[in-house]
């Protein structure tokens, strides 16, 4: 997108798509809601990515989901018929959080984790000691017992990701580690997504709800890894030396995918196969608030499959 031009959220027609894709060398894709919904690929999405790869475009996958490892994402892409991807092309908030802690923590320091097996695996892969995944119980019948539960002396960070076993016992321990360590104990959240959409219109609470609970208890703000943060974008940019003006961010969420792309100079493309409606975008366009206007994408398509005509030989 030309610097200084206003974002109008234009429908991306084939002729304009052909020019846009021709000028790009890198495309960053969100996954759920863009490439697939649940365990079903969006119709035509695999064909689009195969044609992009055949044209030597760099494809990366940037997701806030911390409940899958990058290896698991690469396997899901293969299983759903997408072109083969190496794990290094996948930038999940779990992997990037592990990468951050491996650089920010002193040697042998550990993390207390509110998260699942995938987050644990990503920490293990980069050599960060950790404890906490899985179910937890309060240390006794009353508050005095809870406040005396043993603390691991090596813990220097609290990491909050998606945790199906999130409970009061874990919240207590997280607070106690943060109080004991003060500013020297890092508080890190994988993302702030407040709801996770399911098939049929249902939603469940997202990781952002868990991060907020820990922040409220500790009375401090977490360092957020996932979209729209600068950190996850820098992970991609440093790995592949991408040029923002030749990069397209493709996503279905305004407050994560589109905001990150707009903040860091990428061309942004919204797909309507996920959580966002065109009416929501128009509401932001018509607002006088500059922060709401930053949620407006450059272009939109009904589905990623709408790019197929632009990729015909």
Short mmCIF file of C-alpha atoms in Angstrom, two decimals:
data_model
loop_
_atom_site.label_atom_id
_atom_site.label_comp_id
_atom_site.label_asym_id
_atom_site.label_seq_id
_atom_site.Cartn_x
_atom_site.Cartn_y
_atom_site.Cartn_z
CA UNK A 1 0.00 0.00 0.00
CA UNK A 2 1.29 3.46 -0.88
CA UNK A 3 2.56 5.36 2.16
CA UNK A 4 0.10 7.94 3.43
CA UNK A 5 -2.85 6.70 1.37
CA UNK A 6 -6.17 6.06 3.12
CA UNK A 7 -7.33 2.51 3.66
CA UNK A 8 -10.67 2.00 1.98
CA UNK A 9 -11.15 -1.76 2.35
CA UNK A 10 -11.61 -2.36 -1.35
CA UNK A 11 -12.88 -5.64 -2.68
CA UNK A 12 -9.84 -7.24 -4.31
CA UNK A 13 -10.86 -7.90 -7.88
CA UNK A 14 -8.82 -10.27 -10.12
CA UNK A 15 -6.94 -7.59 -12.04
CA UNK A 16 -5.89 -5.75 -8.89
CA UNK A 17 -5.09 -9.07 -7.19
CA UNK A 18 -2.82 -10.06 -10.07
CA UNK A 19 -0.84 -6.84 -9.69
CA UNK A 20 -0.76 -7.03 -5.88
CA UNK A 21 0.42 -10.63 -5.79
CA UNK A 22 2.92 -10.01 -8.55
CA UNK A 23 4.58 -7.24 -6.54
CA UNK A 24 4.70 -9.25 -3.29
CA UNK A 25 7.41 -11.72 -2.37
CA UNK A 26 6.03 -12.80 1.06
CA UNK A 27 2.55 -13.65 2.33
CA UNK A 28 1.79 -14.11 6.02
CA UNK A 29 -1.31 -16.19 6.68
CA UNK A 30 -3.40 -16.53 9.76
CA UNK A 31 -4.75 -20.09 9.83
CA UNK A 32 -8.10 -20.77 11.49
CA UNK A 33 -10.79 -18.79 9.69
CA UNK A 34 -8.52 -18.13 6.70
CA UNK A 35 -7.09 -21.48 5.54
CA UNK A 36 -9.39 -23.77 7.51
CA UNK A 37 -12.28 -23.83 9.91
CA UNK A 38 -11.72 -26.42 12.60
CA UNK A 39 -10.50 -29.52 10.75
CA UNK A 40 -11.92 -28.58 7.34
CA UNK A 41 -9.91 -26.63 4.78
CA UNK A 42 -11.58 -23.58 3.26
CA UNK A 43 -12.59 -24.58 -0.25
CA UNK A 44 -9.92 -23.53 -2.76
CA UNK A 45 -7.41 -22.39 -0.12
CA UNK A 46 -4.93 -25.21 -0.77
CA UNK A 47 -5.00 -24.50 -4.51
CA UNK A 48 -4.27 -20.82 -3.89
CA UNK A 49 -1.26 -21.58 -1.71
CA UNK A 50 0.04 -24.19 -4.16
CA UNK A 51 -0.06 -21.65 -6.98
CA UNK A 52 1.61 -19.00 -4.85
CA UNK A 53 4.39 -21.42 -3.96
CA UNK A 54 4.80 -22.35 -7.64
CA UNK A 55 5.42 -18.64 -8.26
CA UNK A 56 8.23 -18.68 -5.69
CA UNK A 57 6.31 -16.66 -3.10
CA UNK A 58 7.47 -17.08 0.49
CA UNK A 59 4.60 -18.41 2.62
CA UNK A 60 4.57 -18.04 6.41
CA UNK A 61 1.91 -18.93 8.95
CA UNK A 62 1.41 -16.58 11.90
CA UNK A 63 -1.06 -17.70 14.57
CA UNK A 64 -1.95 -16.70 18.12
CA UNK A 65 -2.92 -20.27 18.95
CA UNK A 66 -0.56 -21.61 21.63
CA UNK A 67 -2.22 -25.04 21.84
CA UNK A 68 -0.32 -26.48 18.85
CA UNK A 69 3.42 -26.70 18.21
CA UNK A 70 4.92 -25.52 14.94
CA UNK A 71 5.49 -29.17 14.03
CA UNK A 72 1.78 -29.84 14.59
CA UNK A 73 0.85 -26.92 12.34
CA UNK A 74 3.15 -28.18 9.59
CA UNK A 75 1.50 -31.59 9.89
CA UNK A 76 -2.01 -30.10 9.75
CA UNK A 77 -1.15 -28.17 6.61
CA UNK A 78 0.03 -31.40 5.01
CA UNK A 79 -3.00 -33.36 6.17
CA UNK A 80 -5.45 -30.80 4.79
CA UNK A 81 -3.76 -30.79 1.38
CA UNK A 82 -1.75 -27.56 1.56
CA UNK A 83 1.74 -27.38 0.06
CA UNK A 84 4.42 -28.81 2.36
CA UNK A 85 5.66 -26.36 4.97
CA UNK A 86 8.72 -26.54 7.18
CA UNK A 87 8.19 -25.86 10.89
CA UNK A 88 10.41 -22.77 10.52
CA UNK A 89 7.67 -21.22 8.37
CA UNK A 90 5.22 -21.40 11.30
CA UNK A 91 5.17 -18.65 13.92
CA UNK A 92 2.80 -19.60 16.72
CA UNK A 93 2.51 -17.56 19.88
CA UNK A 94 3.71 -20.57 21.88
CA UNK A 95 6.91 -20.96 19.87
CA UNK A 96 7.57 -17.21 19.91
CA UNK A 97 6.96 -17.05 23.67
CA UNK A 98 9.48 -19.85 24.20
CA UNK A 99 11.94 -18.03 21.97
CA UNK A 100 11.44 -14.82 23.96
CA UNK A 101 12.01 -16.52 27.32
CA UNK A 102 15.09 -18.34 26.04
CA UNK A 103 16.61 -14.92 25.34
CA UNK A 104 15.21 -12.98 28.31
CA UNK A 105 15.80 -15.40 31.20
CA UNK A 106 19.19 -15.93 32.84
CA UNK A 107 20.77 -19.40 32.50
CA UNK A 108 18.94 -22.18 34.39
CA UNK A 109 16.00 -19.89 35.26
CA UNK A 110 12.60 -21.53 34.93
CA UNK A 111 9.08 -20.46 33.96
CA UNK A 112 5.83 -21.18 35.76
CA UNK A 113 3.43 -22.05 32.94
CA UNK A 114 -0.31 -21.72 32.69
CA UNK A 115 -0.68 -23.65 29.45
CA UNK A 116 -0.89 -27.05 27.83
CA UNK A 117 1.32 -29.74 26.35
CA UNK A 118 2.16 -27.80 23.19
CA UNK A 119 3.44 -24.80 25.12
CA UNK A 120 5.47 -27.16 27.29
CA UNK A 121 6.96 -28.80 24.19
CA UNK A 122 7.99 -25.45 22.69
CA UNK A 123 9.76 -24.50 25.93
CA UNK A 124 11.54 -27.84 26.04
CA UNK A 125 12.66 -27.42 22.43
CA UNK A 126 14.56 -24.22 23.28
CA UNK A 127 15.84 -25.47 26.64
CA UNK A 128 13.72 -23.38 29.02
CA UNK A 129 13.01 -25.28 32.29
CA UNK A 130 9.37 -25.00 33.35
CA UNK A 131 6.66 -26.33 35.59
CA UNK A 132 2.91 -25.97 35.88
CA UNK A 133 1.23 -27.60 32.83
CA UNK A 134 -1.66 -29.90 33.61
CA UNK A 135 -4.23 -29.98 36.42
CA UNK A 136 -3.44 -28.36 39.79
CA UNK A 137 -5.07 -28.45 43.21
CA UNK A 138 -5.03 -26.05 46.14
CA UNK A 139 -2.43 -26.92 48.76
CA UNK A 140 -4.84 -27.24 51.66
CA UNK A 141 -8.28 -26.46 53.05
CA UNK A 142 -7.87 -22.72 53.62
CA UNK A 143 -6.19 -19.51 52.35
CA UNK A 144 -3.31 -19.76 54.80
CA UNK A 145 -2.41 -23.14 53.30
CA UNK A 146 -2.66 -21.81 49.76
CA UNK A 147 -0.26 -18.98 50.60
CA UNK A 148 2.30 -21.46 51.96
CA UNK A 149 2.38 -23.81 48.97
CA UNK A 150 6.01 -24.56 47.96
CA UNK A 151 7.59 -22.28 45.34
CA UNK A 152 10.36 -23.43 43.01
CA UNK A 153 13.41 -21.20 43.62
CA UNK A 154 14.39 -21.31 39.93
CA UNK A 155 11.19 -19.66 38.63
CA UNK A 156 11.85 -16.22 37.15
CA UNK A 157 8.88 -15.91 34.80
CA UNK A 158 5.16 -16.60 34.61
CA UNK A 159 3.94 -17.55 31.14
CA UNK A 160 0.19 -17.53 30.41
CA UNK A 161 -1.15 -19.37 27.37
CA UNK A 162 -4.32 -21.27 26.60
CA UNK A 163 -4.89 -23.57 29.58
CA UNK A 164 -7.89 -25.86 29.80
CA UNK A 165 -6.85 -26.59 33.39
CA UNK A 166 -6.77 -22.93 34.45
CA UNK A 167 -7.99 -22.72 38.05
CA UNK A 168 -7.74 -20.76 41.28
CA UNK A 169 -4.79 -22.85 42.46
CA UNK A 170 -2.75 -21.87 39.40
CA UNK A 171 -3.77 -18.24 39.75
CA UNK A 172 -2.58 -18.28 43.36
CA UNK A 173 0.79 -19.75 42.43
CA UNK A 174 1.26 -17.33 39.54
CA UNK A 175 0.60 -14.38 41.85
CA UNK A 176 2.97 -15.70 44.50
CA UNK A 177 5.81 -16.13 42.01
CA UNK A 178 5.25 -12.61 40.69
CA UNK A 179 5.10 -11.14 44.21
CA UNK A 180 8.23 -13.00 45.28
CA UNK A 181 10.24 -11.96 42.25
CA UNK A 182 8.87 -8.46 41.83
CA UNK A 183 9.94 -6.74 38.59
CA UNK A 184 12.65 -9.39 38.09
CA UNK A 185 9.98 -12.06 37.56
CA UNK A 186 8.68 -11.69 33.99
CA UNK A 187 4.96 -11.83 33.23
CA UNK A 188 4.40 -12.99 29.65
CA UNK A 189 1.15 -13.73 27.80
CA UNK A 190 0.94 -15.58 24.50
CA UNK A 191 -1.96 -13.41 23.23
CA UNK A 192 -4.99 -11.33 24.21
CA UNK A 193 -7.64 -13.05 22.06
CA UNK A 194 -10.71 -12.76 24.28
CA UNK A 195 -12.94 -15.30 22.51
CA UNK A 196 -12.35 -18.34 20.34
CA UNK A 197 -15.03 -18.95 17.68
CA UNK A 198 -16.32 -22.47 17.06
CA UNK A 199 -18.33 -23.95 14.25
CA UNK A 200 -22.02 -23.05 14.34
CA UNK A 201 -21.48 -19.61 15.88
CA UNK A 202 -20.56 -20.74 19.40
CA UNK A 203 -17.61 -19.18 21.24
CA UNK A 204 -15.44 -20.08 24.22
CA UNK A 205 -13.22 -17.81 26.36
CA UNK A 206 -9.80 -17.17 24.86
CA UNK A 207 -6.34 -16.82 26.34
CA UNK A 208 -6.83 -13.09 26.85
CA UNK A 209 -9.30 -13.85 29.64
CA UNK A 210 -6.66 -15.88 31.48
CA UNK A 211 -3.97 -13.25 30.94
CA UNK A 212 -6.31 -10.58 32.31
CA UNK A 213 -6.99 -12.63 35.45
CA UNK A 214 -3.27 -12.88 36.22
CA UNK A 215 -2.74 -9.19 35.42
CA UNK A 216 -5.57 -8.21 37.76
CA UNK A 217 -4.20 -10.37 40.58
CA UNK A 218 -0.63 -9.15 40.13
CA UNK A 219 -1.59 -5.53 39.37
CA UNK A 220 0.83 -5.41 36.48
CA UNK A 221 0.66 -5.75 32.71
CA UNK A 222 1.93 -8.75 30.79
CA UNK A 223 4.33 -8.60 27.87
CA UNK A 224 2.24 -9.94 24.99
CA UNK A 225 3.88 -12.12 22.34
CA UNK A 226 1.15 -12.70 19.73
CA UNK A 227 -0.54 -10.53 17.12
CA UNK A 228 -0.74 -7.57 16.96
CA UNK A 229 2.47 -7.25 18.99
CA UNK A 230 5.75 -6.12 17.54
CA UNK A 231 7.51 -9.18 18.94
CA UNK A 232 5.80 -11.84 16.82
CA UNK A 233 6.25 -9.70 13.71
CA UNK A 234 9.95 -9.28 14.49
CA UNK A 235 10.27 -13.06 14.87
CA UNK A 236 9.10 -13.46 11.27
CA UNK A 237 11.08 -10.51 9.95
CA UNK A 238 14.33 -11.64 11.55
CA UNK A 239 13.96 -15.24 10.39
CA UNK A 240 13.29 -14.42 6.74
CA UNK A 241 14.51 -10.80 6.35
CA UNK A 242 11.16 -9.78 4.90
CA UNK A 243 10.55 -6.40 3.31
CA UNK A 244 7.28 -4.95 4.68
CA UNK A 245 6.39 -3.12 1.48
CA UNK A 246 6.54 -6.44 -0.41
CA UNK A 247 4.60 -8.42 2.20
CA UNK A 248 0.87 -9.16 2.51
CA UNK A 249 -0.83 -10.05 5.80
CA UNK A 250 -3.90 -12.24 5.21
CA UNK A 251 -6.24 -12.65 8.17
CA UNK A 252 -9.79 -12.75 9.45
CA UNK A 253 -9.49 -10.72 12.66
CA UNK A 254 -9.27 -6.95 12.67
CA UNK A 255 -7.74 -6.53 16.13
CA UNK A 256 -4.92 -9.04 15.57
CA UNK A 257 -4.12 -9.81 11.91
CA UNK A 258 -5.14 -6.52 10.32
CA UNK A 259 -3.89 -4.29 13.12
CA UNK A 260 -0.47 -5.95 13.10
CA UNK A 261 -0.20 -5.62 9.34
CA UNK A 262 -1.25 -1.98 9.38
CA UNK A 263 1.03 -1.10 12.29
CA UNK A 264 4.14 -2.50 10.61
CA UNK A 265 3.67 -1.35 7.03
CA UNK A 266 2.29 -4.50 5.39
CA UNK A 267 -0.51 -4.66 2.85
CA UNK A 268 -3.53 -6.11 4.65
CA UNK A 269 -6.10 -8.48 3.17
CA UNK A 270 -9.20 -9.50 5.13
CA UNK A 271 -11.02 -12.76 4.41
CA UNK A 272 -14.68 -13.04 5.40
CA UNK A 273 -14.55 -16.78 6.14
CA UNK A 274 -13.68 -16.16 9.79
CA UNK A 275 -14.92 -13.95 12.61
CA UNK A 276 -15.18 -10.52 10.95
CA UNK A 277 -18.08 -9.16 8.90
CA UNK A 278 -17.97 -6.38 6.33
CA UNK A 279 -20.39 -4.41 8.50
CA UNK A 280 -17.82 -4.35 11.30
CA UNK A 281 -15.20 -2.95 8.94
CA UNK A 282 -17.56 -0.25 7.74
CA UNK A 283 -18.20 0.75 11.34
CA UNK A 284 -14.49 1.35 11.83
CA UNK A 285 -14.25 3.24 8.52
CA UNK A 286 -17.00 5.63 9.56
CA UNK A 287 -15.53 6.27 13.01
CA UNK A 288 -13.67 9.47 13.84
CA UNK A 289 -11.36 7.51 16.16
CA UNK A 290 -7.92 6.98 14.64
CA UNK A 291 -7.37 3.75 16.57
CA UNK A 292 -10.54 2.29 15.04
CA UNK A 293 -9.47 3.36 11.57
CA UNK A 294 -6.23 1.42 12.08
CA UNK A 295 -8.37 -1.74 12.07
CA UNK A 296 -9.47 -1.15 8.49
CA UNK A 297 -7.77 -3.47 5.95
CA UNK A 298 -6.52 -2.37 2.56
CA UNK A 299 -8.53 -5.06 0.75
CA UNK A 300 -11.01 -7.83 1.42
CA UNK A 301 -12.19 -11.02 -0.26
CA UNK A 302 -15.10 -13.28 0.59
CA UNK A 303 -12.69 -16.21 0.68
CA UNK A 304 -9.03 -16.83 -0.01
CA UNK A 305 -10.26 -18.85 -3.00
CA UNK A 306 -11.21 -15.52 -4.65
CA UNK A 307 -7.50 -15.17 -5.49
CA UNK A 308 -7.54 -18.16 -7.85
CA UNK A 309 -8.43 -16.19 -11.03
CA UNK A 310 -5.47 -13.89 -10.42
CA UNK A 311 -3.15 -16.91 -10.26
CA UNK A 312 -4.22 -18.57 -13.49
CA UNK A 313 -1.44 -19.09 -16.00
#
